CSV table of C-alpha atoms in Angstrom, one decimal:
chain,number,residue,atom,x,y,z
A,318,UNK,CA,-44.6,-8.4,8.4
A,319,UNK,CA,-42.5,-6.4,11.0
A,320,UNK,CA,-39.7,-8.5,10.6
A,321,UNK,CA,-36.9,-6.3,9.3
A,322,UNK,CA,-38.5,-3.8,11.1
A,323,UNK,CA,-37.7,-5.4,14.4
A,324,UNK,CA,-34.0,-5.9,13.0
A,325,UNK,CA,-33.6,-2.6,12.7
A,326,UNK,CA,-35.3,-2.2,16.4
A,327,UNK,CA,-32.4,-4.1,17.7
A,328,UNK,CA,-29.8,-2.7,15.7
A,329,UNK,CA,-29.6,0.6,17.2
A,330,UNK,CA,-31.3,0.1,20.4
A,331,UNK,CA,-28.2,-1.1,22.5
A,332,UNK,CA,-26.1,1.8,21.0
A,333,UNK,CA,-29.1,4.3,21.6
A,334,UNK,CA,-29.1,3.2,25.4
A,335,UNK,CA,-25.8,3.0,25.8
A,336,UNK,CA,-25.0,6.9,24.2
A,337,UNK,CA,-25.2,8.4,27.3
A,338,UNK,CA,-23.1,5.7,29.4
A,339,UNK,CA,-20.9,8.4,31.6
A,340,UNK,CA,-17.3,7.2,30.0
A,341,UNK,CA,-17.5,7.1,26.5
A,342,UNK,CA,-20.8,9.6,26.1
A,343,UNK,CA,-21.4,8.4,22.9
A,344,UNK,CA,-24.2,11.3,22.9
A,345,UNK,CA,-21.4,14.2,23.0
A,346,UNK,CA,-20.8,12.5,19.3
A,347,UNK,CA,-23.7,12.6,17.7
A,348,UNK,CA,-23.3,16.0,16.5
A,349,UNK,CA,-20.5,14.0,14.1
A,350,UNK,CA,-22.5,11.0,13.8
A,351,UNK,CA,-25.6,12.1,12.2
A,352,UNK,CA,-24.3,14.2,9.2
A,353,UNK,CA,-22.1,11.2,8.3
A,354,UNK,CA,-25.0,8.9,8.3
A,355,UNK,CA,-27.3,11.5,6.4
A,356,UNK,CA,-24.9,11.7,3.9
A,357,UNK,CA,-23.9,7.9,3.7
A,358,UNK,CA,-27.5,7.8,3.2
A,359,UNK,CA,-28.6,9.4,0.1
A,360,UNK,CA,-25.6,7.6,-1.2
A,361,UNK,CA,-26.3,4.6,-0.7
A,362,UNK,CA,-29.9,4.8,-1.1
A,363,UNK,CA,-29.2,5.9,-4.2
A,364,UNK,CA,-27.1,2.9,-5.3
A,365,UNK,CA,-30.1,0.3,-3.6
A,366,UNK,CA,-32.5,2.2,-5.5
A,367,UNK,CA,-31.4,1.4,-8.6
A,368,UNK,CA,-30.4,-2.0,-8.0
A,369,UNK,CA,-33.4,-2.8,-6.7
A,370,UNK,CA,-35.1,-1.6,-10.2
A,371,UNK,CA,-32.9,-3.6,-12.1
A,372,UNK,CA,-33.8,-6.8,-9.9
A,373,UNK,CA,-30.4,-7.2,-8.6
A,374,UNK,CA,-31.5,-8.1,-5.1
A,375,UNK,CA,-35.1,-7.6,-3.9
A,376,UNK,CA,-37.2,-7.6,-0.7
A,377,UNK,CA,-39.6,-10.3,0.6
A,378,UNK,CA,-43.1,-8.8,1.3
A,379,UNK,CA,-43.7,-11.0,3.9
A,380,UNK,CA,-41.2,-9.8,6.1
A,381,UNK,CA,-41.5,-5.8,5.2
A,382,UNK,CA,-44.4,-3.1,6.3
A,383,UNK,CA,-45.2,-2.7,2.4
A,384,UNK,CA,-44.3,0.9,2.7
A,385,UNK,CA,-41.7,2.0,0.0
A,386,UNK,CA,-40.2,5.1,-0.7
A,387,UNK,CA,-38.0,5.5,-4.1
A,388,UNK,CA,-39.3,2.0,-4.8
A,389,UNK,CA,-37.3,1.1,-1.5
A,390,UNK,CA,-38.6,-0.3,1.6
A,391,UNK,CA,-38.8,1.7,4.9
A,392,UNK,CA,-36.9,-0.5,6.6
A,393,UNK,CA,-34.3,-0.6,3.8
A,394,UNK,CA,-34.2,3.5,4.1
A,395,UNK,CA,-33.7,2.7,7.9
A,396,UNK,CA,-31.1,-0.1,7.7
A,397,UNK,CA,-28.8,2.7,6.7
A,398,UNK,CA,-29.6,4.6,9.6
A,399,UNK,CA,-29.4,2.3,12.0
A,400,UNK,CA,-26.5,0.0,11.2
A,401,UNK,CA,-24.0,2.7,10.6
A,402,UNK,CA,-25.0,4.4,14.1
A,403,UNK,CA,-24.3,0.7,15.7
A,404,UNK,CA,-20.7,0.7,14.0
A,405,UNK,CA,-19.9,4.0,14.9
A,406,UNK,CA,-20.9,3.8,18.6
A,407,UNK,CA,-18.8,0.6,18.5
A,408,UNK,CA,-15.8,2.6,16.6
A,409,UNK,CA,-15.6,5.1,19.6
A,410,UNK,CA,-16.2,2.2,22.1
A,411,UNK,CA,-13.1,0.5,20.6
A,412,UNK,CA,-11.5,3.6,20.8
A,413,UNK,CA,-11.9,4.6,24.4
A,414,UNK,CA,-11.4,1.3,25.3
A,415,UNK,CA,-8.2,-0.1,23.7
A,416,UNK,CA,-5.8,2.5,24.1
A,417,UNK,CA,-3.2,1.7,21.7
A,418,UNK,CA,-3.7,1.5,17.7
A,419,UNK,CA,-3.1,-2.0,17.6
A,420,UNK,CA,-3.7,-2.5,13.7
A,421,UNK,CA,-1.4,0.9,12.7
A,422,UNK,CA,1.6,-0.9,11.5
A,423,UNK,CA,-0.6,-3.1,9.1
A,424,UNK,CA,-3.4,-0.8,8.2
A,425,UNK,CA,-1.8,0.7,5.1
A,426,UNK,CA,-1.0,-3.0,3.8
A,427,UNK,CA,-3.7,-4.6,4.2
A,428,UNK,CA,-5.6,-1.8,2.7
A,429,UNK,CA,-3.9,-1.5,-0.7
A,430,UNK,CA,-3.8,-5.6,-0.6
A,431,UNK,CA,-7.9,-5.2,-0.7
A,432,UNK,CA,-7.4,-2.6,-3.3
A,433,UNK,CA,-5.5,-4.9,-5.2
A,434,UNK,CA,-7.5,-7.8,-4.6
A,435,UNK,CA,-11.2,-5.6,-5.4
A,436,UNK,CA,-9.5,-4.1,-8.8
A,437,UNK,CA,-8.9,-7.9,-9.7
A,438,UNK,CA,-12.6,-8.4,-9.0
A,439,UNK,CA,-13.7,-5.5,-11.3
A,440,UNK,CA,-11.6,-6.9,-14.3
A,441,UNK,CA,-12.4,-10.5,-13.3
A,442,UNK,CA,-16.2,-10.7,-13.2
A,443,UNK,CA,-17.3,-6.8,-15.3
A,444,UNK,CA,-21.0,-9.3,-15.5
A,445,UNK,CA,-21.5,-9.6,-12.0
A,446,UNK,CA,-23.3,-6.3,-11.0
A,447,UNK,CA,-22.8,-6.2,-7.1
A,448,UNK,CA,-19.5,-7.5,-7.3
A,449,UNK,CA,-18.0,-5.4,-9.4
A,450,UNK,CA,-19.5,-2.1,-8.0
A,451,UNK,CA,-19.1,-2.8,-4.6
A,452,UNK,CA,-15.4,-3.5,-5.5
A,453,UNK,CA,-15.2,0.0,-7.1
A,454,UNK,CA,-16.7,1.6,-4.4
A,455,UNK,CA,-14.3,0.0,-1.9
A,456,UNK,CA,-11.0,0.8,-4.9
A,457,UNK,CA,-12.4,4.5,-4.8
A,458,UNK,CA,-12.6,4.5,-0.8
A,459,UNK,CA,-9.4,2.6,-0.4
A,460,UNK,CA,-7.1,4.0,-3.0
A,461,UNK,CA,-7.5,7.4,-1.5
A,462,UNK,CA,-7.1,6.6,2.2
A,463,UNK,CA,-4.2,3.9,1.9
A,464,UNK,CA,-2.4,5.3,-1.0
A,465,UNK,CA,-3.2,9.4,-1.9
A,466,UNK,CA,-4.4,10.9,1.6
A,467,UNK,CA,-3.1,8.0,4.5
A,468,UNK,CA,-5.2,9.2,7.8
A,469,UNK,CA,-3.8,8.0,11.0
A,470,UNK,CA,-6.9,6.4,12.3
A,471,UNK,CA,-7.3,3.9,9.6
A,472,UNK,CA,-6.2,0.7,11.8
A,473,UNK,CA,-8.9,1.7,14.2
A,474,UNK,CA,-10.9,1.8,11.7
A,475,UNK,CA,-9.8,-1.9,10.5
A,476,UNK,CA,-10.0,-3.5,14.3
A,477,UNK,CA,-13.9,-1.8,13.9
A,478,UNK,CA,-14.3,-3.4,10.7
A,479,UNK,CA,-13.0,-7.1,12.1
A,480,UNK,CA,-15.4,-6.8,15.0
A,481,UNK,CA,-18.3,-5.5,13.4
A,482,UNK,CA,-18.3,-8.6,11.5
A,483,UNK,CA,-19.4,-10.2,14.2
A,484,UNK,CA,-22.8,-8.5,14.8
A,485,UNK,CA,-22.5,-8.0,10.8
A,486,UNK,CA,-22.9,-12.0,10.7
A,487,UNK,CA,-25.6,-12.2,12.5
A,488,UNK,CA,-28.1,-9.3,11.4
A,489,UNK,CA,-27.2,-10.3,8.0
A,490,UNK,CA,-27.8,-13.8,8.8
A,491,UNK,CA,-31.4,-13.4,9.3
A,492,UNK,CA,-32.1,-10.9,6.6
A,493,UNK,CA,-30.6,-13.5,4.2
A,494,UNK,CA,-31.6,-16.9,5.4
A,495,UNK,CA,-35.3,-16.2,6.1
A,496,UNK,CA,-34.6,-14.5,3.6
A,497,UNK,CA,-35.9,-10.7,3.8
A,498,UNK,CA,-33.4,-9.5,1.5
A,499,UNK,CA,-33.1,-12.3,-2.2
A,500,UNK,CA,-30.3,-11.8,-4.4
A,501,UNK,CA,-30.5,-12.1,-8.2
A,502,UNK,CA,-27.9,-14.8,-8.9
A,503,UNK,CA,-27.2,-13.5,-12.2
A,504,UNK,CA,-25.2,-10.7,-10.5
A,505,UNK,CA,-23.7,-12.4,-7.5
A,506,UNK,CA,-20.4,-14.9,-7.4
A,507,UNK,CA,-22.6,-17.2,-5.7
A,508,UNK,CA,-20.4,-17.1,-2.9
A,509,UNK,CA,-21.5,-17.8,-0.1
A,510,UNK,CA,-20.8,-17.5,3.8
A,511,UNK,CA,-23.5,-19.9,5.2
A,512,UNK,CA,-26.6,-17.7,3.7
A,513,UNK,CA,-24.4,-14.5,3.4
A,514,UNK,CA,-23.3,-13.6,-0.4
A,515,UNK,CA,-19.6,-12.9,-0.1
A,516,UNK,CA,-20.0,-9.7,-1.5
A,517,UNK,CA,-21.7,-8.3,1.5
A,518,UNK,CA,-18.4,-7.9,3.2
A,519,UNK,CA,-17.5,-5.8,0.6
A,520,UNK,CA,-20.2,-3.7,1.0
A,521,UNK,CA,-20.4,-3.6,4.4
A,522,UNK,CA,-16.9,-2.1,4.1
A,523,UNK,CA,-18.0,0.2,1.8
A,524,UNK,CA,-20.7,1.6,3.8
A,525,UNK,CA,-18.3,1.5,7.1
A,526,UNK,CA,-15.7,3.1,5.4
A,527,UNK,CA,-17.5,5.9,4.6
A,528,UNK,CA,-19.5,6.4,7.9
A,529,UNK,CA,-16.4,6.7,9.9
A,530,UNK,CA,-14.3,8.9,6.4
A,531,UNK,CA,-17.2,11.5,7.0
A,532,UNK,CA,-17.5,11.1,11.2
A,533,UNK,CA,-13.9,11.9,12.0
A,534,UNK,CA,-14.2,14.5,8.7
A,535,UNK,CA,-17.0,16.1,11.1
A,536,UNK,CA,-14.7,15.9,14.2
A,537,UNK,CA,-11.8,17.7,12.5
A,538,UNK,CA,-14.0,20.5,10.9
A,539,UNK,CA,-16.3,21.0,14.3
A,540,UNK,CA,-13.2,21.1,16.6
A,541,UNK,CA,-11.4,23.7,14.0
């Protein structure tokens, strides 16, 4: 019943902890972090709301509290909150931590090669529902970082992405192989990774992408 509830627990709790570790003082940040997850938020619960009306994915009710809000569960709501604030504490982690930008000279490529490779997607499968908006979303994010308005921490934002997939694997994991979260077939590649479809890497770059777009926005307006 508290399953995904307990996911979310975990999610956050290390980074929560570990905020006010005396190096990085992930605390001192939050004043950044929380409007870009607040605003990543009604986004994207937006977008779940409506896919979960129109039976694109669903939620088990044996692993959920049974309390919705905009036809979403809680711990939906609260899987936006919690995983982005995991991914940005890791973000400035990596960034106190390995001093130089080691993905800088390949950011911008491999950017506009998943541009490329999402716009293919669109044209490619127009039927499949979360494939083909979560590859516009990403075209829309990556298009204007990699190719209009280049930002010099995009390859710390890539070496983030890369090692968020780890943790990404396994939260994921369990919401999908119990599973907590069911997909709608008729809308998916059927690509899978294990229990994972492959177009939750897409999304979960989606939803990265945008978190750290709006956190270092927040920085750069804050500090003037």
């Amino acid at each position: 019943m508290y399953t995904y509830l307990l996911i979310n627990f975990f999610t956050i709790l290390f980074p929560v902890v570990f905020s006010f570790e005396k190096k990085v003082r992930f605390v001192t940040l939050w004043r950044f972090v929380w409007p870009a997850i607040i605003t990543t938020l009604l986004i994207f619960v937006v977008w779940d709301h409506f896919f979960t009306i129109w039976e694109v994915w669903g939620f088990n009710p044996k692993y959920i509290s049974g309390i919705l809000l905009w036809a979403l569960p809680l711990e939906e709501i609260l899987f936006f909150v919690t995983v982005p604030f995991a991914c940005l504490f890791l973000y400035a982690v990596l960034n106190f931590v390995v001093k130089k930008d080691i993905l800088r000279w390949v950011a911008r490529p491999l950017g506009i090669v998943l541009m490329l490779f999402c716009i293919w997607l669109i044209f490619q499968y127009p039927d499949k529902l979360y494939t083909s908006v979560a590859a516009l979303f990403a075209v829309t994010l990556l298009s204007w970082h990699h190719v209009f308005f280049p930002k010099p921490w995009l390859g710390r934002f890539w070496l983030t992405y890369i090692v968020c997939c780890i943790p990404f694997f396994v939260v994921n994991g369990i919401l999908t192989s119990l599973p907590v979260v069911t997909y709608n077939s008729e809308f998916i590649l059927g690509i899978r990774l294990h229990t994972i479809p492959v177009e939750d890497l897409i999304y979960q770059l989606d939803l990265l992408l945008l978190n750290v777009t709006l956190y270092e926005k927040q920085k750069t307006y804050q500090r003037g």
